PDB file of C-alpha atoms in Angstrom:
ATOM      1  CA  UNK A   1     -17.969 -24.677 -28.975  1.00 49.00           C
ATOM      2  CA  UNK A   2     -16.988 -23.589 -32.567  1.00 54.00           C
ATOM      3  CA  UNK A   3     -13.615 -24.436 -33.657  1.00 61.00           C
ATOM      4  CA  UNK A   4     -11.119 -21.698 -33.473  1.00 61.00           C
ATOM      5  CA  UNK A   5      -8.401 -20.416 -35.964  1.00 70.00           C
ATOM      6  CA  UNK A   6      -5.297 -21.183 -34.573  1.00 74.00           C
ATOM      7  CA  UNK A   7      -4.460 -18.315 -33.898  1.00 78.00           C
ATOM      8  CA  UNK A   8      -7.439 -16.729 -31.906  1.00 81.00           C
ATOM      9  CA  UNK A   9      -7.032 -20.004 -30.152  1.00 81.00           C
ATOM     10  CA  UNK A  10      -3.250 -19.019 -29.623  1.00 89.00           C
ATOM     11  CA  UNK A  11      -4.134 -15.563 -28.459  1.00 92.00           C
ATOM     12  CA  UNK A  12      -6.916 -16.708 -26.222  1.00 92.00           C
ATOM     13  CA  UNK A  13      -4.685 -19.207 -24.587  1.00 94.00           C
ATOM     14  CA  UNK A  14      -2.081 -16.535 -24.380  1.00 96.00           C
ATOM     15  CA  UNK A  15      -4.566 -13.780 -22.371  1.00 96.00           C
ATOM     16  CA  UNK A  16      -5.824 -16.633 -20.148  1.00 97.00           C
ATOM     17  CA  UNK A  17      -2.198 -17.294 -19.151  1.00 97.00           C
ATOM     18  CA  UNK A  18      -1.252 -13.429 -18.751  1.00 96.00           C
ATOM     19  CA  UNK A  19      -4.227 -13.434 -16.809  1.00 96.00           C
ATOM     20  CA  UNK A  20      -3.498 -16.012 -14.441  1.00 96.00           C
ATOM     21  CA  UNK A  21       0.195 -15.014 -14.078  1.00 96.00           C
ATOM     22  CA  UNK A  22      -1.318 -11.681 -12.725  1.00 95.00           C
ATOM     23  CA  UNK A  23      -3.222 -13.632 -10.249  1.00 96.00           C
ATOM     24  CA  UNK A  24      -0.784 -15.906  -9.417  1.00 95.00           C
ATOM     25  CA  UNK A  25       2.020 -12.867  -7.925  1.00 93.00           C
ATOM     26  CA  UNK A  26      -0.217 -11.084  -6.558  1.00 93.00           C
ATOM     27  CA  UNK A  27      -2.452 -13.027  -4.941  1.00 93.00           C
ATOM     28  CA  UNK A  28      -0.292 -16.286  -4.323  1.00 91.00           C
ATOM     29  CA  UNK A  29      -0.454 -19.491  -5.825  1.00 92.00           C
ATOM     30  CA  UNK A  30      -3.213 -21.252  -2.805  1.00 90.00           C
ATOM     31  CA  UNK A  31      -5.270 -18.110  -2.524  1.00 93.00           C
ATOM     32  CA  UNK A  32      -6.065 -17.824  -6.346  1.00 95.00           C
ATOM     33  CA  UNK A  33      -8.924 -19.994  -7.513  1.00 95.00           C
ATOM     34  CA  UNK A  34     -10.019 -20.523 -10.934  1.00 95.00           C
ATOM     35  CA  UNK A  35     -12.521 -17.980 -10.311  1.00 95.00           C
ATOM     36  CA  UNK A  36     -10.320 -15.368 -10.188  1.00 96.00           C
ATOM     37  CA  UNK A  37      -8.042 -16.266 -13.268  1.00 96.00           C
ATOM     38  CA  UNK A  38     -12.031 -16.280 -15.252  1.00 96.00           C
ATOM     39  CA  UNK A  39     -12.514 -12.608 -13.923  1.00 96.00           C
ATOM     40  CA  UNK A  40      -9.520 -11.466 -14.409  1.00 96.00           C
ATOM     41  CA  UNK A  41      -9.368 -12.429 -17.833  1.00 96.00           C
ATOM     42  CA  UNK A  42     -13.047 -11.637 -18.405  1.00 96.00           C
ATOM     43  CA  UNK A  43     -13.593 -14.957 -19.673  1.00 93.00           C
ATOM     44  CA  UNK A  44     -16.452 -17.748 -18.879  1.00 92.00           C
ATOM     45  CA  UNK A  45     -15.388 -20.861 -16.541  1.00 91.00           C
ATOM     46  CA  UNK A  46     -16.236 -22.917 -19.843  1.00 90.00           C
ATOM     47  CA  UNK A  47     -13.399 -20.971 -21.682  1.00 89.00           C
ATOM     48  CA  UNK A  48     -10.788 -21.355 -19.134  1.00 93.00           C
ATOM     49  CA  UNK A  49     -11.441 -25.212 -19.113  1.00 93.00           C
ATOM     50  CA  UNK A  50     -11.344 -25.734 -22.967  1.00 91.00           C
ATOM     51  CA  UNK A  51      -7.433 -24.717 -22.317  1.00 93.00           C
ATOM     52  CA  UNK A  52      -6.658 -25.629 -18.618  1.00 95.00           C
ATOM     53  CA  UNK A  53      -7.831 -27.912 -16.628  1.00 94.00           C
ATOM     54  CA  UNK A  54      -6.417 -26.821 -12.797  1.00 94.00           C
ATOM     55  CA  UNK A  55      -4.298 -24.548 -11.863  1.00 95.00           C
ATOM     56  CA  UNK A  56      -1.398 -26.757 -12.221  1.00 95.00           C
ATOM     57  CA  UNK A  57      -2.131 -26.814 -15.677  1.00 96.00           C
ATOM     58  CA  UNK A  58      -1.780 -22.983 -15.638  1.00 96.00           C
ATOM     59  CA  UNK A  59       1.793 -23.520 -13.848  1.00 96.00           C
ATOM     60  CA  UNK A  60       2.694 -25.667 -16.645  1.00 95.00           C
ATOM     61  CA  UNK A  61       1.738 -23.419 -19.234  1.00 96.00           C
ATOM     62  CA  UNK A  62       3.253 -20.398 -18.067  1.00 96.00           C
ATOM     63  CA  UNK A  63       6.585 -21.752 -16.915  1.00 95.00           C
ATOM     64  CA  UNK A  64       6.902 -23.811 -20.611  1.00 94.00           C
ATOM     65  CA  UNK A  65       6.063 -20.444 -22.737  1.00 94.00           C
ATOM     66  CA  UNK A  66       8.975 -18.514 -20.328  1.00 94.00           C
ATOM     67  CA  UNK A  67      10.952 -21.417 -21.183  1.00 94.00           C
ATOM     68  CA  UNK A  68      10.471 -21.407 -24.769  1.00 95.00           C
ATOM     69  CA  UNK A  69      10.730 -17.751 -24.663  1.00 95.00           C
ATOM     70  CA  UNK A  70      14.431 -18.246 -23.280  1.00 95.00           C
ATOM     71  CA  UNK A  71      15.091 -20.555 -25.717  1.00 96.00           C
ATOM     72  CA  UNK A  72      14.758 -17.951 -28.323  1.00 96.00           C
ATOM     73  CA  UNK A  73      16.470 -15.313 -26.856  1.00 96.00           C
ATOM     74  CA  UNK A  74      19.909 -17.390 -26.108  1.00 96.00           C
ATOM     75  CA  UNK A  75      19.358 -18.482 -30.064  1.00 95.00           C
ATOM     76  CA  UNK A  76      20.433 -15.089 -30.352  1.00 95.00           C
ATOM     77  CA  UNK A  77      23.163 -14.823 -27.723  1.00 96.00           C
ATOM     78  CA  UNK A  78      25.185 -17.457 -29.148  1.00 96.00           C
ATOM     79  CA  UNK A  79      25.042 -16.067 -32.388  1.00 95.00           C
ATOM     80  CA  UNK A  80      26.711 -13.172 -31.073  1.00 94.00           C
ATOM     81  CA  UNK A  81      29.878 -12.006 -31.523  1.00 93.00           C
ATOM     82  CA  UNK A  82      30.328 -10.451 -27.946  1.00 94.00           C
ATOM     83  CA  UNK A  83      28.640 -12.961 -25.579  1.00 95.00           C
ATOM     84  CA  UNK A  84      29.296 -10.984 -22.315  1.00 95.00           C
ATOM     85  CA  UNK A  85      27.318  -8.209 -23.798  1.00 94.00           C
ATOM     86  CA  UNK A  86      24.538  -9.913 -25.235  1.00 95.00           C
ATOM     87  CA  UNK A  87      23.961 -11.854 -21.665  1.00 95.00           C
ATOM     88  CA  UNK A  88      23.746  -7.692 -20.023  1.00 95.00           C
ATOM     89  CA  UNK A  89      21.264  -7.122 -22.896  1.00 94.00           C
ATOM     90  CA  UNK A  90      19.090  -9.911 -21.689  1.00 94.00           C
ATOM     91  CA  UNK A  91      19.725  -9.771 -17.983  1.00 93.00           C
ATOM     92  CA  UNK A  92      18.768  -6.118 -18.403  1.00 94.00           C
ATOM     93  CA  UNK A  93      15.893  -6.872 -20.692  1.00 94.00           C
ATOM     94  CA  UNK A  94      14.573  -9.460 -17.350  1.00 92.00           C
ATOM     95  CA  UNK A  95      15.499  -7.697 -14.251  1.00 92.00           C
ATOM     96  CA  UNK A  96      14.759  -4.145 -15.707  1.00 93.00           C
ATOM     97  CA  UNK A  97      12.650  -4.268 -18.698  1.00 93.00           C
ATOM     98  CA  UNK A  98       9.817  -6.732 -17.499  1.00 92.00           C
ATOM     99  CA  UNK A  99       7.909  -5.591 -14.990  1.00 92.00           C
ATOM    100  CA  UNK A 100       8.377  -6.519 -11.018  1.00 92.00           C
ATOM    101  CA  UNK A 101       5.419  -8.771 -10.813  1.00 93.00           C
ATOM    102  CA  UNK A 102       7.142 -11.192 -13.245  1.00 92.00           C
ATOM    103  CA  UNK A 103       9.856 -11.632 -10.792  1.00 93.00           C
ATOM    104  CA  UNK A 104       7.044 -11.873  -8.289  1.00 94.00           C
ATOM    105  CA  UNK A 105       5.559 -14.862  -9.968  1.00 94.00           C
ATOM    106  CA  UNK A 106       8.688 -16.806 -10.269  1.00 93.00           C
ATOM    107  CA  UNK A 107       9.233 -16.912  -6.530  1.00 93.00           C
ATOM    108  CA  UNK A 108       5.493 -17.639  -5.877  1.00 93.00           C
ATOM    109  CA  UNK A 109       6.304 -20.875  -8.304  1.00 94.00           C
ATOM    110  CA  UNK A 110       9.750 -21.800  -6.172  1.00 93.00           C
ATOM    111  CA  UNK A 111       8.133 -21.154  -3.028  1.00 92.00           C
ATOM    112  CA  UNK A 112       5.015 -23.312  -3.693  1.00 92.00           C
ATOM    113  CA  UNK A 113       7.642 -26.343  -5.609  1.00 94.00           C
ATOM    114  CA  UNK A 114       8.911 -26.872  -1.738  1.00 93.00           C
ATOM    115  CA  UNK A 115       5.690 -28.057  -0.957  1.00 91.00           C
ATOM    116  CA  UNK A 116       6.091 -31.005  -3.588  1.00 91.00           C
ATOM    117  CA  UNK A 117       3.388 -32.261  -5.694  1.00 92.00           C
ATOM    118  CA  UNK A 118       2.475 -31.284  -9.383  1.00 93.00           C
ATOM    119  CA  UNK A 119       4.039 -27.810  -9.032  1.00 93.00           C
ATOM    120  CA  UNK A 120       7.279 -29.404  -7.487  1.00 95.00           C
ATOM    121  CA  UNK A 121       7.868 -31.678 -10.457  1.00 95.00           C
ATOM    122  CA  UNK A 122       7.016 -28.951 -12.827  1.00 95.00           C
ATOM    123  CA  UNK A 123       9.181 -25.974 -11.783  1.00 94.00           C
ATOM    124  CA  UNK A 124      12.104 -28.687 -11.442  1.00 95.00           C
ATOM    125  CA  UNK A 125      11.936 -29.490 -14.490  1.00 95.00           C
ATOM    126  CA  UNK A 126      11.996 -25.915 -16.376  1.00 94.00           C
ATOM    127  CA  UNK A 127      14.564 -25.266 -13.610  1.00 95.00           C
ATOM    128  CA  UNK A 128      16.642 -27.812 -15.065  1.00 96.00           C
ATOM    129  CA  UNK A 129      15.709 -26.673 -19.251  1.00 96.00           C
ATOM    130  CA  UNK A 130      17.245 -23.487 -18.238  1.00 96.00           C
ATOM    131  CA  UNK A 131      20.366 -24.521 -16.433  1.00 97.00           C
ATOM    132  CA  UNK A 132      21.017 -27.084 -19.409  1.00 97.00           C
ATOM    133  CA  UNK A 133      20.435 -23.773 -22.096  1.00 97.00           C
ATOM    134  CA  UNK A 134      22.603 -22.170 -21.036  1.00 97.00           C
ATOM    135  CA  UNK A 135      25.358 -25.137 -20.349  1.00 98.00           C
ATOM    136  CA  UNK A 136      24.902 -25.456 -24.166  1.00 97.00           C
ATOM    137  CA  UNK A 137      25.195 -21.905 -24.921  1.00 97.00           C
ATOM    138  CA  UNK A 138      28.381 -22.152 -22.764  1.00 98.00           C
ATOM    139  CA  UNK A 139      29.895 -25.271 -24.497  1.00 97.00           C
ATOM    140  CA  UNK A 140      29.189 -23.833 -28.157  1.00 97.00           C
ATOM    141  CA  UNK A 141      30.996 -20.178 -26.795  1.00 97.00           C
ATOM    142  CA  UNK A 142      34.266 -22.120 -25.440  1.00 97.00           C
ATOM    143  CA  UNK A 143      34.245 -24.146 -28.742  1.00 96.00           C
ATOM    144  CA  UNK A 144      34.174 -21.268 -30.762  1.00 96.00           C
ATOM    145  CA  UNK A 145      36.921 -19.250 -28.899  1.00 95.00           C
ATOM    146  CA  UNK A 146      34.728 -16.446 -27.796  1.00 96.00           C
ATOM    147  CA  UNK A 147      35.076 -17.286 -23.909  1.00 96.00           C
ATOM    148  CA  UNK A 148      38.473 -19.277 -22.134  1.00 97.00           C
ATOM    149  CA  UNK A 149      36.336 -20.329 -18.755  1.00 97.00           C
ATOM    150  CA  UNK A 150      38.503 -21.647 -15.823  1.00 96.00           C
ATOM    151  CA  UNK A 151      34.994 -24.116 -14.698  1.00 97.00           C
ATOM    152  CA  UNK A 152      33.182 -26.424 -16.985  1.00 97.00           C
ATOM    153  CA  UNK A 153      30.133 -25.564 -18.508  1.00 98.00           C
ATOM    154  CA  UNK A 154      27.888 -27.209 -16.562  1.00 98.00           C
ATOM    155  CA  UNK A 155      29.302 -25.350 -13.578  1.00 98.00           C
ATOM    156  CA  UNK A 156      29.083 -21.810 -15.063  1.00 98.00           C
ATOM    157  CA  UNK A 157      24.996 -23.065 -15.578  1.00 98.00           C
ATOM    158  CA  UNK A 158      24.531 -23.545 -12.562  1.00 97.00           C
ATOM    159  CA  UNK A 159      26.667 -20.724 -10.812  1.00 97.00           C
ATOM    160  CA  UNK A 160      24.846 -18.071 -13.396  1.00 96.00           C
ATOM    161  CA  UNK A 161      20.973 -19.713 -12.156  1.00 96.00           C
ATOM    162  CA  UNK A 162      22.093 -19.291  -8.499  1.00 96.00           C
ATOM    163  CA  UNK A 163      23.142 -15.269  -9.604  1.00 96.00           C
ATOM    164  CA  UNK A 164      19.786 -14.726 -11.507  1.00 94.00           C
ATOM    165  CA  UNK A 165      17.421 -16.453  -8.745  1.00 94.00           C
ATOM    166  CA  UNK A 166      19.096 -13.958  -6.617  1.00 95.00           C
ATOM    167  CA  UNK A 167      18.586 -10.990  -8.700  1.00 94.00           C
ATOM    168  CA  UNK A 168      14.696 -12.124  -9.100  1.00 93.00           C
ATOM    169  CA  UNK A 169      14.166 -12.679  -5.492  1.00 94.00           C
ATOM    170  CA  UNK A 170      15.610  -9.217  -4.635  1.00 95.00           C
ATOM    171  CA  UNK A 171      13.761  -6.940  -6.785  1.00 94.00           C
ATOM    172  CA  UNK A 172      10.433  -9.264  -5.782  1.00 93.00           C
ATOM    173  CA  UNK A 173      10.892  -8.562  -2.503  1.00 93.00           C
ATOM    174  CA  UNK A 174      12.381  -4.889  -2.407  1.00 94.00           C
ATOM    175  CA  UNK A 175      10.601  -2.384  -4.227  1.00 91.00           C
ATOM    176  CA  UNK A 176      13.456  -0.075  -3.617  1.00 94.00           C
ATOM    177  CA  UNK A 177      15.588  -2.335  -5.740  1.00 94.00           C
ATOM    178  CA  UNK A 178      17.865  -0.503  -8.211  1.00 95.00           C
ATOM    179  CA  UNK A 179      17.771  -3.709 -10.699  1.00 93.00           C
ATOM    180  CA  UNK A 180      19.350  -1.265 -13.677  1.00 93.00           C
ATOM    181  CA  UNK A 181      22.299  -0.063 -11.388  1.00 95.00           C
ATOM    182  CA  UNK A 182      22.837  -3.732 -10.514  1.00 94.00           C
ATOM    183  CA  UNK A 183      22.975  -5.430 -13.647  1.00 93.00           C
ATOM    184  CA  UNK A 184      26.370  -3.565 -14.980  1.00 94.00           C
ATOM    185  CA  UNK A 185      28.127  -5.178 -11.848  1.00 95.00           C
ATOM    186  CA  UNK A 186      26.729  -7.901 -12.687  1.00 95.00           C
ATOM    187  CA  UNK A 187      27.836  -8.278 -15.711  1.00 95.00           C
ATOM    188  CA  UNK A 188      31.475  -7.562 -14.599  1.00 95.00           C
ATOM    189  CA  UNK A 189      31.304 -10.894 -12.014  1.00 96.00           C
ATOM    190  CA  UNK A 190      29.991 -12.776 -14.890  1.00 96.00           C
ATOM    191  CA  UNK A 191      32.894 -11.911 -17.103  1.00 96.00           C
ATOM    192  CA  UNK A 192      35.608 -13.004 -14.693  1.00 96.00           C
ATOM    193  CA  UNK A 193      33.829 -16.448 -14.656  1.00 97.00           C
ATOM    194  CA  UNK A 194      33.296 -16.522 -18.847  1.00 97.00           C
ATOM    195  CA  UNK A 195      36.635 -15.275 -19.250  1.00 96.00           C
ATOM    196  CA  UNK A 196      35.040 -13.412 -22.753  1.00 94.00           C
ATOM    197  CA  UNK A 197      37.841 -12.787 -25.791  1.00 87.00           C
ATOM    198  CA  UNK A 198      38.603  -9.371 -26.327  1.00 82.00           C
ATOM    199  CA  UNK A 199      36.127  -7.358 -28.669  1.00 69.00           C
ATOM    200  CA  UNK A 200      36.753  -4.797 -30.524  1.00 49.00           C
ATOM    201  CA  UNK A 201      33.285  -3.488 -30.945  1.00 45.00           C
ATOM    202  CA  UNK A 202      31.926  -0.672 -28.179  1.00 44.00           C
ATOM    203  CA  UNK A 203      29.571  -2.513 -25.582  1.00 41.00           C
ATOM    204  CA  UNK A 204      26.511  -2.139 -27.189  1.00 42.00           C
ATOM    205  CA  UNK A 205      23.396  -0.807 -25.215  1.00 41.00           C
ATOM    206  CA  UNK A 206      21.005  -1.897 -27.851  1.00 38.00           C
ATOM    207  CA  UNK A 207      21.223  -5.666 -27.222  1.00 41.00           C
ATOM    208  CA  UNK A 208      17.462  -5.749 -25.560  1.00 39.00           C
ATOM    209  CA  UNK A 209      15.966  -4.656 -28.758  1.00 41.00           C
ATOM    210  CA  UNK A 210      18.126  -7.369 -30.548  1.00 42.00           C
ATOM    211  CA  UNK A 211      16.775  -9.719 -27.982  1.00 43.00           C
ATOM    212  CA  UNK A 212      12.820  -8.811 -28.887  1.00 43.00           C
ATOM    213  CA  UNK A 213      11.068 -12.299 -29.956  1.00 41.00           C
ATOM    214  CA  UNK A 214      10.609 -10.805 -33.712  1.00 39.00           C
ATOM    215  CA  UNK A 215      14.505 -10.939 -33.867  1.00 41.00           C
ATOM    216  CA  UNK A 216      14.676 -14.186 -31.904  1.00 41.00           C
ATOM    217  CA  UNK A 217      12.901 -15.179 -34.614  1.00 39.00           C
ATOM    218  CA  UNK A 218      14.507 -13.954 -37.705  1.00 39.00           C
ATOM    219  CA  UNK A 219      17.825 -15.099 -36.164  1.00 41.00           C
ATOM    220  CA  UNK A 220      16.917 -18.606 -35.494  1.00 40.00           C
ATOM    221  CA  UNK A 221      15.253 -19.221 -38.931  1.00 40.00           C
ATOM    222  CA  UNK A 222      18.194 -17.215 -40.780  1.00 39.00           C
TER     223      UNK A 222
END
């Protein structure tokens, strides 16, 4: 096979994972074969195997570039000076913005990491990438005076993961969910918990686009 440029080899990778995240919600994590990630990305067997080896493999790489992805984004939260309104911006960008099958494909991952194995020890592991993100972002926000918490950081992690795994499994299950009517309440619980200083900026509806990964990066490299 003739070597790629990196980035056709980037964007390749990239459509094989879209791909098989599309297979993986709806079709279920057992039921999908490599088969179907190769049609559905319209792709040779050969290709899918110069990136991925099993399906695991296509766990791994989807859950790490959602990871990263977060990353990013709460680069940009804590640079903000109204945290409680940058965290609606992204909770709205997730649970309204993306679409439901997204949400689909997270629970698909849980549901299969009970059964233990490769899977288990992956989704654990991003679990616990996230929950430590934002117990940084939470740390650096008390430090700098823009939230007076009543629980440690670690604590507000893991109480905000519990809040979004419930938002996720809702609109995955319930078509009928309202996610955008949601996420305002939302916000409010979260703010009694972050205790956010006063701001004397309006709350500012544009945070998503501030949020898109072409700001995410111009914010962390500025």
């Amino acid at each position: 096979m003739p070597k790629l440029k990196p980035d056709t080899h980037k964007a390749r990778r990239e459509h094989i994972l879209d791909a098989a995240s599309r297979c993986f919600a709806h079709t279920g994590f057992h039921r999908t074969t490599m088969q179907h990630v190769c049609r559905e990305a319209g792709v040779s067997p050969g290709a899918v195997y110069v990136y991925f080896a099993s399906k695991e493999d296509l766990i791994s790489g989807i859950t790490e570039r959602d990871r990263s992805k977060l990353a990013a984004e709460l680069a940009v939260v804590a640079k903000s000076p109204d945290i409680l309104a940058a965290l609606s911006g992204l909770g709205e960008h997730y649970m309204v913005e993306e679409p439901r099958e997204k949400q689909q494909l997270v629970i698909e991952i849980g549901c299969e990491s009970m059964r233990g194995g490769p899977v288990a020890d992956i989704f654990r592991a991003v679990d616990q990438s996230v929950i430590a993100l934002f117990e940084t972002l939470f740390r650096r926000a008390e430090a700098e005076g823009k939230i007076a918490p009543e629980h440690d950081a670690r604590t507000l992690a893991c109480a905000l993961a519990v809040i979004g795994d419930g938002l996720m499994w809702r609109r995955a299950v319930d078509p009928a969910f309202d996610a955008k009517s949601i996420v305002p309440v939302i916000t409010a619980l979260i703010g009694t918990l972050l205790n956010p200083a006063p701001q004397n900026t309006p709350y500012p509806n544009t945070m998503v686009a501030a949020l898109h990964p072409v700001a995410a990066r111009s914010e962390i490299t500025s």
